Amino acid sequence: MEINKNVDEIMTKANTLIEALPYIRRFNGATIIVKYGGSAMLDDKLKMNVIKDVALLKLVGMRPIIVHGGGKEISKWVKLSGKEPEFYNGLRVTDKETMNIAEMVLNKVNKELVGLMQKMGVNAVGLCGKDGNMIRVNKKMPDGKDIGFVGEVASVNTNLLNTLMDNDFIPVIAPIGLDDEFNAYNINADDAACGVAKAMEAEKLVFLTDIEGVFIDPANKKTLISEMDIKTAKEFIENGVVGGGMLPKLNNCIDAIEQGVSRVHILDGRVAHCLLLEFFTEKGIGTAILKEPLF
Ligand SMILES: Nc1ncnc2c1ncn2[C@@H]1O[C@H](COP(=O)(O)OP(=O)(O)O)[C@@H](O)[C@H]1O
Ligand SMILES: CC(=O)N[C@@H](CCC(=O)OP(=O)(O)O)C(=O)O
């Protein structure tokens, strides 16, 4: 009786693995950028689920890169320093003091994620854009407005990232870059992920956040859009359907698709094994951004 039960269990597990085979084959050797937002890093268990998924993607032959955020944690420490966090179009207004806080927090988050990856038995290397001259920036001036040390990605050292991945390391990137005068700049992590995805000519860019995807009525979580072409995405931005932290995300989805990244998705990083559900099922989860409408 006991033996039969085990056989059933083994068969179920074997079938699950076999069902995953076409997807494993589809993405074999593909460069995958996972943007892991601070909003979906609520606790260690949640982080561990994401890390396990990334480890599995790596172990079945993909080339994952993590670009992480930490916005909520930065805001917490900015408040503790006696300031009120300030945003313009989803981007943090970053004076010198805020930049120092952002750098401290992001580097801490970075090393935490690297530690968890090591625990899962995959070799990760934590970097920010300063390391290996990886990310150079230009000052970002949204609508011509000066919001301080906020950078947009000007260039990415793909050579460094390829060298790491060719040697089986998973790069874990904190969104900090250097300008022409070697000043540290705060980069919105969605911008950094998109910059890395474009430079690496990634197959897939996935944004893990704290909401199921793009909603038409986000306040009431009504009408989740499972597929959206870039024309609709632009209309959503213009009409104000999308705001706050979703704004840089959706702008970057549009940019990534227009610049040749094949697949771009926004999904809920709080769902256990969201990445496996996205990669190993036909329909996936969350919102997929497409170049053109399906029909
Ligand atoms: N139309 C929309 N659909 C979904 N979320 C939206 C929309 N408009 C604004 N948002 C907000 O964007 C947030 C995600 O951005 P953010 O908090 O910056 O996440 P992250 O830390 O992952 O970058 C959601 O929690 C939601 O409040
Ligand atoms: C310029 C800018 O907005 N930088 C972001 C960088 C971190 C980030 O983007 O974190 P999430 O992905 O968790 O939002 C910030 O300071 O919050």
Short mmCIF file of C-alpha atoms in Angstrom, two decimals, residues 15-273:
data_model
loop_
_atom_site.label_atom_id
_atom_site.label_comp_id
_atom_site.label_asym_id
_atom_site.label_seq_id
_atom_site.Cartn_x
_atom_site.Cartn_y
_atom_site.Cartn_z
CA ASN A 15 4.21 14.30 -15.16
CA THR A 16 4.71 17.81 -13.85
CA LEU A 17 8.32 17.74 -14.99
CA ILE A 18 7.41 16.30 -18.40
CA GLU A 19 4.76 18.99 -18.91
CA ALA A 20 7.45 21.61 -18.26
CA LEU A 21 9.75 20.20 -20.98
CA PRO A 22 8.46 22.24 -23.97
CA TYR A 23 8.88 25.45 -21.97
CA ILE A 24 12.34 24.46 -20.76
CA ARG A 25 13.27 23.80 -24.40
CA ARG A 26 11.72 27.11 -25.55
CA PHE A 27 13.81 29.16 -23.13
CA ASN A 28 16.99 27.08 -23.16
CA GLY A 29 19.98 29.47 -23.24
CA ALA A 30 17.69 32.53 -23.24
CA THR A 31 18.65 35.66 -21.33
CA ILE A 32 15.89 36.46 -18.86
CA ILE A 33 15.73 39.70 -16.88
CA VAL A 34 13.75 39.53 -13.64
CA LYS A 35 12.99 42.91 -12.12
CA TYR A 36 12.26 42.21 -8.49
CA GLY A 37 10.42 45.18 -6.97
CA GLY A 38 10.80 46.19 -3.34
CA SER A 39 7.02 46.02 -2.91
CA ALA A 40 7.13 42.25 -3.44
CA MET A 41 9.94 41.69 -0.89
CA LEU A 42 7.65 41.73 2.14
CA ASP A 43 9.29 38.89 4.07
CA ASP A 44 12.00 36.25 3.82
CA LYS A 45 9.58 33.48 2.82
CA LEU A 46 8.35 35.50 -0.12
CA LYS A 47 11.90 36.37 -1.14
CA MET A 48 12.93 32.74 -0.84
CA ASN A 49 10.11 31.66 -3.20
CA VAL A 50 11.31 34.10 -5.86
CA ILE A 51 14.94 33.07 -5.34
CA LYS A 52 14.05 29.37 -5.63
CA ASP A 53 12.27 30.04 -8.93
CA VAL A 54 15.23 31.99 -10.32
CA ALA A 55 17.56 29.19 -9.20
CA LEU A 56 15.39 26.66 -11.03
CA LEU A 57 15.30 28.76 -14.22
CA LYS A 58 19.09 28.83 -14.09
CA LEU A 59 19.45 25.12 -13.40
CA VAL A 60 17.25 24.20 -16.39
CA GLY A 61 19.47 26.19 -18.76
CA MET A 62 18.25 29.80 -18.83
CA ARG A 63 20.51 32.82 -18.24
CA PRO A 64 18.70 34.87 -15.57
CA ILE A 65 19.74 38.31 -14.36
CA ILE A 66 18.03 39.90 -11.35
CA VAL A 67 17.61 43.68 -11.23
CA HIS A 68 16.10 44.62 -7.89
CA GLY A 69 14.41 47.59 -6.29
CA GLY A 70 13.89 48.50 -2.68
CA GLY A 71 11.80 51.67 -2.97
CA LYS A 72 9.64 51.00 0.10
CA GLU A 73 12.70 50.36 2.28
CA ILE A 74 14.40 53.53 0.99
CA SER A 75 11.26 55.53 1.86
CA LYS A 76 11.28 54.04 5.37
CA TRP A 77 14.85 55.24 5.98
CA VAL A 78 14.25 58.63 4.35
CA LYS A 79 11.36 59.14 6.81
CA LEU A 80 13.55 58.02 9.72
CA SER A 81 16.07 60.69 8.68
CA GLY A 82 13.29 63.23 9.20
CA LYS A 83 12.37 63.88 5.56
CA GLU A 84 9.19 63.18 3.62
CA PRO A 85 9.83 60.99 0.54
CA GLU A 86 8.97 62.85 -2.66
CA PHE A 87 8.15 61.40 -6.09
CA TYR A 88 7.61 62.87 -9.53
CA ASN A 89 5.89 60.55 -12.05
CA GLY A 90 6.88 57.52 -9.92
CA LEU A 91 10.54 58.63 -9.70
CA ARG A 92 12.12 59.52 -6.37
CA VAL A 93 13.28 63.12 -6.07
CA THR A 94 16.85 62.45 -4.94
CA ASP A 95 19.01 65.06 -3.23
CA LYS A 96 22.52 64.21 -1.97
CA GLU A 97 21.30 62.96 1.43
CA THR A 98 18.58 60.81 -0.16
CA MET A 99 21.15 59.43 -2.60
CA ASN A 100 23.32 58.30 0.31
CA ILE A 101 20.34 56.58 1.94
CA ALA A 102 19.29 54.95 -1.36
CA GLU A 103 22.81 53.64 -1.90
CA MET A 104 23.02 52.16 1.61
CA VAL A 105 19.61 50.50 1.39
CA LEU A 106 20.00 49.16 -2.15
CA ASN A 107 23.41 47.67 -1.42
CA LYS A 108 22.00 45.95 1.69
CA VAL A 109 19.05 44.53 -0.28
CA ASN A 110 21.52 43.40 -2.94
CA LYS A 111 23.67 41.41 -0.54
CA GLU A 112 20.61 39.89 1.15
CA LEU A 113 19.41 38.54 -2.20
CA VAL A 114 22.89 37.25 -3.02
CA GLY A 115 23.00 35.46 0.35
CA LEU A 116 19.65 33.78 -0.35
CA MET A 117 20.85 32.66 -3.79
CA GLN A 118 23.95 31.10 -2.23
CA LYS A 119 21.68 29.33 0.26
CA MET A 120 19.81 27.84 -2.71
CA GLY A 121 23.09 26.50 -4.11
CA VAL A 122 23.37 28.83 -7.09
CA ASN A 123 26.30 31.17 -7.40
CA ALA A 124 25.25 34.81 -7.51
CA VAL A 125 27.34 37.97 -7.76
CA GLY A 126 25.89 41.22 -6.41
CA LEU A 127 26.77 44.39 -8.29
CA CYS A 128 25.60 47.93 -8.64
CA GLY A 129 26.11 49.93 -11.81
CA LYS A 130 29.42 51.27 -10.44
CA ASP A 131 31.01 47.81 -10.42
CA GLY A 132 32.98 47.04 -13.56
CA ASN A 133 31.78 50.39 -14.97
CA MET A 134 28.53 48.54 -15.63
CA ILE A 135 25.86 51.26 -15.84
CA ARG A 136 26.57 54.79 -16.99
CA VAL A 137 23.79 57.34 -16.78
CA ASN A 138 22.63 60.70 -18.02
CA LYS A 139 20.75 62.94 -15.64
CA LYS A 140 17.03 62.34 -16.02
CA MET A 141 14.87 65.48 -16.36
CA PRO A 142 11.22 64.36 -16.68
CA ASP A 143 9.19 67.16 -18.35
CA GLY A 144 12.35 69.27 -18.06
CA LYS A 145 12.13 69.13 -14.24
CA ASP A 146 15.29 68.76 -12.10
CA ILE A 147 14.66 65.90 -9.64
CA GLY A 148 18.26 65.62 -8.42
CA PHE A 149 20.54 62.62 -8.71
CA VAL A 150 18.20 60.54 -10.82
CA GLY A 151 19.74 58.85 -13.81
CA GLU A 152 18.54 57.29 -17.03
CA VAL A 153 20.59 54.43 -18.40
CA ALA A 154 23.07 55.64 -21.05
CA SER A 155 25.10 52.43 -21.44
CA VAL A 156 25.48 48.95 -19.94
CA ASN A 157 28.71 46.92 -19.87
CA THR A 158 27.30 43.72 -21.40
CA ASN A 159 30.78 42.23 -21.58
CA LEU A 160 30.93 42.03 -17.77
CA LEU A 161 27.45 40.48 -17.53
CA ASN A 162 28.19 37.93 -20.26
CA THR A 163 31.50 37.01 -18.62
CA LEU A 164 29.71 36.37 -15.32
CA MET A 165 26.95 34.32 -16.92
CA ASP A 166 29.37 32.36 -19.12
CA ASN A 167 31.01 31.32 -15.85
CA ASP A 168 27.68 30.26 -14.34
CA PHE A 169 27.15 33.23 -12.05
CA ILE A 170 23.77 34.92 -11.70
CA PRO A 171 24.24 38.72 -11.72
CA VAL A 172 22.14 40.53 -9.09
CA ILE A 173 22.04 44.23 -9.92
CA ALA A 174 21.26 47.22 -7.69
CA PRO A 175 19.98 50.24 -9.66
CA ILE A 176 22.80 52.72 -9.09
CA GLY A 177 24.85 54.21 -11.92
CA LEU A 178 27.64 56.69 -12.60
CA ASP A 179 27.46 59.89 -14.63
CA ASP A 180 30.28 61.35 -16.76
CA GLU A 181 31.85 62.89 -13.63
CA PHE A 182 31.58 59.61 -11.69
CA ASN A 183 28.82 60.86 -9.36
CA ALA A 184 26.48 58.15 -8.06
CA TYR A 185 22.95 58.34 -9.47
CA ASN A 186 19.73 56.71 -8.34
CA ILE A 187 18.06 54.81 -11.20
CA ASN A 188 14.46 53.68 -10.94
CA ALA A 189 14.79 49.89 -10.87
CA ASP A 190 12.25 49.51 -13.69
CA ASP A 191 14.42 51.80 -15.87
CA ALA A 192 17.54 49.83 -14.89
CA ALA A 193 15.89 46.48 -15.73
CA CYS A 194 14.71 47.78 -19.09
CA GLY A 195 18.17 49.22 -19.85
CA VAL A 196 19.82 45.90 -19.03
CA ALA A 197 17.21 43.94 -21.04
CA LYS A 198 17.72 46.09 -24.13
CA ALA A 199 21.52 46.02 -23.92
CA MET A 200 21.57 42.25 -23.36
CA GLU A 201 18.99 41.71 -26.15
CA ALA A 202 17.03 39.67 -23.61
CA GLU A 203 14.43 37.15 -24.63
CA LYS A 204 12.13 38.03 -21.77
CA LEU A 205 11.72 40.82 -19.22
CA VAL A 206 9.52 40.14 -16.19
CA PHE A 207 8.49 42.75 -13.63
CA LEU A 208 7.61 41.27 -10.23
CA THR A 209 5.49 43.71 -8.25
CA ASP A 210 2.80 43.83 -5.54
CA ILE A 211 -0.26 43.71 -7.74
CA GLU A 212 -1.61 41.01 -10.07
CA GLY A 213 -0.91 43.08 -13.19
CA VAL A 214 -2.35 46.18 -14.86
CA PHE A 215 -5.93 46.98 -13.81
CA ILE A 216 -8.39 49.36 -15.49
CA ASP A 217 -9.56 50.37 -12.01
CA PRO A 218 -6.54 49.71 -9.77
CA ALA A 219 -8.05 51.23 -6.60
CA ASN A 220 -10.82 48.60 -6.63
CA LYS A 221 -8.71 45.94 -8.34
CA LYS A 222 -11.27 45.66 -11.12
CA THR A 223 -10.65 44.28 -14.62
CA LEU A 224 -7.18 42.82 -14.80
CA ILE A 225 -5.76 43.11 -18.32
CA SER A 226 -4.07 39.84 -19.26
CA GLU A 227 -2.74 41.04 -22.64
CA MET A 228 -2.24 44.60 -23.81
CA ASP A 229 -0.60 45.97 -26.96
CA ILE A 230 1.70 49.00 -26.73
CA LYS A 231 -0.87 51.33 -28.35
CA THR A 232 -3.32 50.56 -25.51
CA ALA A 233 -0.53 50.89 -22.94
CA LYS A 234 0.24 54.40 -24.26
CA GLU A 235 -3.47 55.32 -24.07
CA PHE A 236 -3.62 54.06 -20.47
CA ILE A 237 -0.70 56.33 -19.57
CA GLU A 238 -2.18 59.35 -21.37
CA ASN A 239 -5.65 58.84 -19.85
CA GLY A 240 -4.28 58.45 -16.31
CA VAL A 241 -5.49 54.83 -15.91
CA VAL A 242 -1.97 54.02 -14.81
CA GLY A 243 -0.21 56.03 -12.10
CA GLY A 244 2.34 55.87 -9.30
CA GLY A 245 4.90 53.08 -9.50
CA MET A 246 3.06 51.48 -12.44
CA LEU A 247 3.97 54.45 -14.62
CA PRO A 248 7.74 53.78 -14.96
CA LYS A 249 6.96 50.08 -15.25
CA LEU A 250 4.57 50.46 -18.18
CA ASN A 251 6.76 53.08 -19.90
CA ASN A 252 9.63 50.61 -19.69
CA CYS A 253 7.49 47.75 -21.02
CA ILE A 254 6.69 49.89 -24.08
CA ASP A 255 10.34 50.88 -24.52
CA ALA A 256 11.58 47.28 -24.16
CA ILE A 257 9.07 45.94 -26.72
CA GLU A 258 9.85 48.77 -29.17
CA GLN A 259 13.56 48.02 -28.80
CA GLY A 260 13.21 44.32 -29.60
CA VAL A 261 12.73 42.47 -26.29
CA SER A 262 10.37 39.65 -27.36
CA ARG A 263 8.33 39.08 -24.22
CA VAL A 264 7.51 41.58 -21.44
CA HIS A 265 5.30 40.74 -18.47
CA ILE A 266 4.10 42.38 -15.25
CA LEU A 267 3.12 39.95 -12.50
CA ASP A 268 2.46 39.59 -8.81
CA GLY A 269 5.73 38.71 -7.07
CA ARG A 270 3.80 37.87 -3.88
CA VAL A 271 2.25 34.80 -5.49
CA ALA A 272 4.23 31.70 -4.52
CA HIS A 273 6.30 30.49 -7.49
#
